[in-house]
Coordinates of N, CA and C in Angstrom, one line a residue:
M1 N 109.3 77.2 103.3 CA 108.1 76.8 102.6 C 108.0 75.3 102.7
R2 N 106.8 74.9 103.1 CA 106.5 73.4 103.2 C 106.4 72.8 101.8
R3 N 106.9 71.6 101.7 CA 106.8 70.8 100.4 C 105.9 69.6 100.7
A4 N 105.1 69.3 99.6 CA 104.3 68.1 99.7 C 104.2 67.5 98.3
S5 N 104.3 66.2 98.2 CA 104.0 65.5 96.9 C 102.6 65.6 96.6
V6 N 102.2 65.3 95.4 CA 100.8 65.3 95.0 C 100.0 64.3 95.8
S7 N 100.6 63.1 96.1 CA 99.9 62.1 96.9 C 99.7 62.5 98.3
E8 N 100.8 63.2 98.9 CA 100.7 63.7 100.2 C 99.6 64.8 100.3
A9 N 99.6 65.6 99.3 CA 98.6 66.7 99.2 C 97.2 66.2 99.2
K10 N 97.0 65.1 98.4 CA 95.6 64.5 98.3 C 95.2 63.9 99.6
N11 N 96.1 63.3 100.3 CA 95.8 62.7 101.6 C 95.7 63.6 102.8
A12 N 96.4 64.8 102.7 CA 96.4 65.7 103.8 C 96.0 67.1 103.5
L13 N 95.1 67.2 102.6 CA 94.7 68.6 102.1 C 94.2 69.5 103.2
S14 N 93.4 69.0 104.1 CA 92.9 69.8 105.3 C 94.1 70.3 106.1
S15 N 95.1 69.5 106.4 CA 96.2 69.9 107.1 C 97.0 71.0 106.4
L16 N 97.2 70.8 105.1 CA 97.9 71.7 104.3 C 97.2 73.1 104.3
L17 N 95.9 73.1 104.2 CA 95.1 74.3 104.1 C 95.2 75.0 105.5
S18 N 95.3 74.2 106.6 CA 95.4 74.8 107.9 C 96.7 75.6 108.0
D19 N 97.8 75.0 107.4 CA 99.1 75.7 107.3 C 99.0 77.0 106.5
V20 N 98.3 76.9 105.4 CA 98.1 78.1 104.5 C 97.3 79.2 105.2
R21 N 96.3 78.8 106.0 CA 95.5 79.8 106.7 C 96.4 80.5 107.7
R22 N 97.4 79.9 108.2 CA 98.4 80.5 109.2 C 99.4 81.3 108.5
G23 N 99.4 81.4 107.2 CA 100.3 82.2 106.4 C 101.4 81.5 105.7
E24 N 101.5 80.2 105.8 CA 102.6 79.4 105.2 C 102.2 79.0 103.8
A25 N 103.1 79.1 102.9 CA 102.9 78.6 101.5 C 103.3 77.2 101.4
V26 N 102.7 76.4 100.5 CA 103.0 75.0 100.4 C 103.3 74.7 98.9
L27 N 104.5 74.1 98.7 CA 104.9 73.8 97.3 C 104.5 72.3 97.0
I28 N 103.7 72.1 96.0 CA 103.3 70.8 95.6 C 104.3 70.3 94.5
T29 N 104.8 69.0 94.7 CA 105.7 68.5 93.8 C 105.2 67.2 93.2
H30 N 105.6 66.9 92.0 CA 105.3 65.6 91.3 C 106.7 65.0 90.9
R31 N 107.0 63.9 91.5 CA 108.3 63.2 91.3 C 109.4 64.2 91.6
G32 N 109.3 64.9 92.6 CA 110.3 65.8 93.1 C 110.4 67.2 92.4
K33 N 109.6 67.4 91.4 CA 109.6 68.7 90.6 C 108.4 69.5 91.0
P34 N 108.6 70.8 91.3 CA 107.5 71.7 91.6 C 106.5 71.8 90.5
V35 N 105.2 71.7 90.9 CA 104.2 71.8 89.9 C 103.1 72.8 90.3
A36 N 103.0 73.1 91.6 CA 102.0 74.1 92.0 C 102.4 74.7 93.4
R37 N 101.8 75.8 93.7 CA 102.1 76.4 95.0 C 100.7 76.8 95.6
I38 N 100.5 76.5 96.8 CA 99.3 76.9 97.5 C 99.7 78.0 98.5
E39 N 99.2 79.2 98.4 CA 99.6 80.3 99.3 C 98.3 81.0 99.8
P40 N 98.5 81.8 100.9 CA 97.3 82.5 101.4 C 96.9 83.6 100.4
C41 N 95.6 83.8 100.4 CA 95.0 84.9 99.6 C 95.3 86.2 100.3
G42 N 95.6 87.2 99.5 CA 95.8 88.6 100.0 C 94.5 89.4 99.9
A43 N 94.5 90.6 100.4 CA 93.3 91.4 100.3 C 93.0 91.7 98.9
D44 N 94.0 91.8 98.0 CA 93.8 92.1 96.6 C 93.0 91.0 95.9
D45 N 93.1 89.8 96.5 CA 92.4 88.6 95.9 C 90.9 88.6 96.2
L46 N 90.5 89.4 97.2 CA 89.1 89.4 97.6 C 88.5 90.7 97.1
G47 N 87.2 90.7 97.0 CA 86.5 92.0 96.6 C 86.6 92.9 97.8
A48 N 86.3 94.2 97.6 CA 86.4 95.1 98.7 C 85.4 94.8 99.9
D49 N 84.2 94.3 99.6 CA 83.3 93.9 100.6 C 83.8 92.7 101.4
Q50 N 84.4 91.7 100.7 CA 84.9 90.6 101.4 C 86.1 90.9 102.2
A51 N 87.0 91.8 101.7 CA 88.2 92.2 102.5 C 87.7 92.9 103.7
A52 N 86.7 93.8 103.7 CA 86.2 94.5 104.8 C 85.6 93.5 105.8
A53 N 84.9 92.6 105.3 CA 84.2 91.6 106.2 C 85.3 90.7 106.9
E54 N 86.4 90.5 106.2 CA 87.5 89.7 106.8 C 88.2 90.5 108.0
L55 N 88.3 91.8 107.8 CA 88.9 92.7 108.8 C 88.0 92.7 110.0
V56 N 86.7 92.8 109.8 CA 85.7 92.8 110.9 C 85.8 91.4 111.6
R57 N 85.8 90.3 110.9 CA 85.9 89.0 111.5 C 87.1 88.8 112.3
R58 N 88.3 89.4 111.9 CA 89.5 89.2 112.7 C 89.6 90.2 113.8
G59 N 88.6 91.1 113.9 CA 88.6 92.1 115.0 C 89.5 93.3 114.7
V60 N 90.0 93.5 113.5 CA 90.9 94.6 113.2 C 90.1 95.9 112.9
A61 N 88.9 95.7 112.4 CA 88.0 96.8 112.1 C 86.6 96.5 112.8
A62 N 85.8 97.6 112.9 CA 84.5 97.4 113.4 C 83.5 97.8 112.3
P63 N 82.4 97.2 112.3 CA 81.4 97.6 111.2 C 80.8 99.0 111.5
P64 N 80.4 99.7 110.5 CA 79.8 101.0 110.8 C 78.6 101.0 111.7
R65 N 78.5 102.0 112.6 CA 77.3 102.0 113.5 C 76.1 102.5 112.8
T66 N 76.3 103.4 111.8 CA 75.1 103.9 111.1 C 75.6 104.1 109.6
S67 N 74.7 104.3 108.7 CA 75.1 104.5 107.3 C 75.6 105.9 107.2
L68 N 76.4 106.1 106.2 CA 77.0 107.4 105.9 C 76.0 108.4 105.3
N69 N 75.8 109.5 105.9 CA 75.0 110.6 105.4 C 75.9 111.4 104.5
V70 N 76.0 111.1 103.2 CA 76.9 111.8 102.3 C 76.7 113.3 102.3
E71 N 75.5 113.7 102.2 CA 75.2 115.2 102.1 C 75.8 115.9 103.3
R72 N 75.6 115.3 104.5 CA 76.1 116.0 105.8 C 77.6 115.9 105.8
F73 N 78.2 114.8 105.4 CA 79.6 114.6 105.4 C 80.3 115.7 104.5
L74 N 79.7 115.9 103.3 CA 80.3 116.8 102.3 C 80.1 118.3 102.7
S75 N 79.0 118.5 103.5 CA 78.8 119.9 104.0 C 79.6 120.3 105.2
T76 N 80.3 119.3 105.8 CA 81.1 119.6 107.0 C 82.4 120.3 106.5
P77 N 82.7 121.5 107.1 CA 83.8 122.2 106.7 C 85.1 121.4 106.9
A78 N 86.1 121.6 106.0 CA 87.3 120.9 106.2 C 88.1 121.5 107.3
V79 N 88.9 120.7 108.0 CA 89.8 121.2 109.1 C 90.9 122.0 108.5
R80 N 91.2 123.1 109.0 CA 92.3 124.0 108.5 C 93.4 123.9 109.6
M81 N 94.6 123.7 109.1 CA 95.8 123.6 110.0 C 96.1 125.0 110.5
T82 N 96.2 125.1 111.8 CA 96.6 126.4 112.5 C 98.1 126.4 112.5
E83 N 98.7 127.5 112.1 CA 100.1 127.6 112.1 C 100.6 127.4 113.6
G84 N 101.6 126.5 113.7 CA 102.2 126.3 115.0 C 101.5 125.2 115.8
A85 N 100.3 124.8 115.4 CA 99.6 123.7 116.2 C 100.0 122.4 115.6
S86 N 100.1 121.4 116.5 CA 100.4 120.1 116.1 C 99.1 119.3 115.7
A87 N 99.3 118.3 115.0 CA 98.1 117.5 114.5 C 97.4 117.0 115.7
S88 N 98.1 116.5 116.8 CA 97.3 116.0 117.9 C 96.6 117.1 118.6
E89 N 97.1 118.3 118.7 CA 96.4 119.4 119.3 C 95.1 119.7 118.5
M90 N 95.2 119.6 117.2 CA 94.0 119.9 116.4 C 93.0 118.8 116.5
I91 N 93.4 117.6 116.7 CA 92.4 116.5 116.9 C 91.7 116.7 118.3
V92 N 92.5 117.1 119.3 CA 91.8 117.3 120.6 C 90.8 118.4 120.5
A93 N 91.2 119.5 119.8 CA 90.3 120.7 119.7 C 89.1 120.3 118.9
E94 N 89.2 119.5 117.9 CA 88.1 119.0 117.1 C 87.2 118.2 117.9
R95 N 87.7 117.3 118.7 CA 86.8 116.5 119.6 C 86.1 117.3 120.6
R96 N 86.7 118.4 121.1 CA 86.0 119.2 122.1 C 84.8 119.8 121.4
E97 N 84.9 120.1 120.1 CA 83.8 120.7 119.4 C 82.7 119.7 119.0
G98 N 83.0 118.4 119.3 CA 82.0 117.4 119.0 C 82.1 116.9 117.6
R99 N 83.2 117.1 116.9 CA 83.3 116.6 115.5 C 84.0 115.3 115.4

C-alpha cells in the first residue's frame, strides 16, 4: 500500500488517484500516523446502472441490442435436462432450435 503525507496528498492528488484507478490503495498520514485511506470503489459502491455502464465501458459486457420483451421471455418454456445429456450438448441443441 502506498503511503503519502497530507501535504504530499495535497500536492500530488492527481497522481495518487491514478494509482487508485489502477487498483492500489493509498494510506494518508499526518505526522506519521494514519488518518485516511483512499481505495478503489467496488461494484457495490456504484448503483446497478453505473456498475453495468462501467462493465460496458471496460469492454467486459455489451449493451443490450434490444429491450427485453418480458411477456415473450416468460412464455418461453424452460429447458428440461435430458437424462444422460451434458449441459454443453443441451446448449448446442437449443441453439439448433434457434433459441
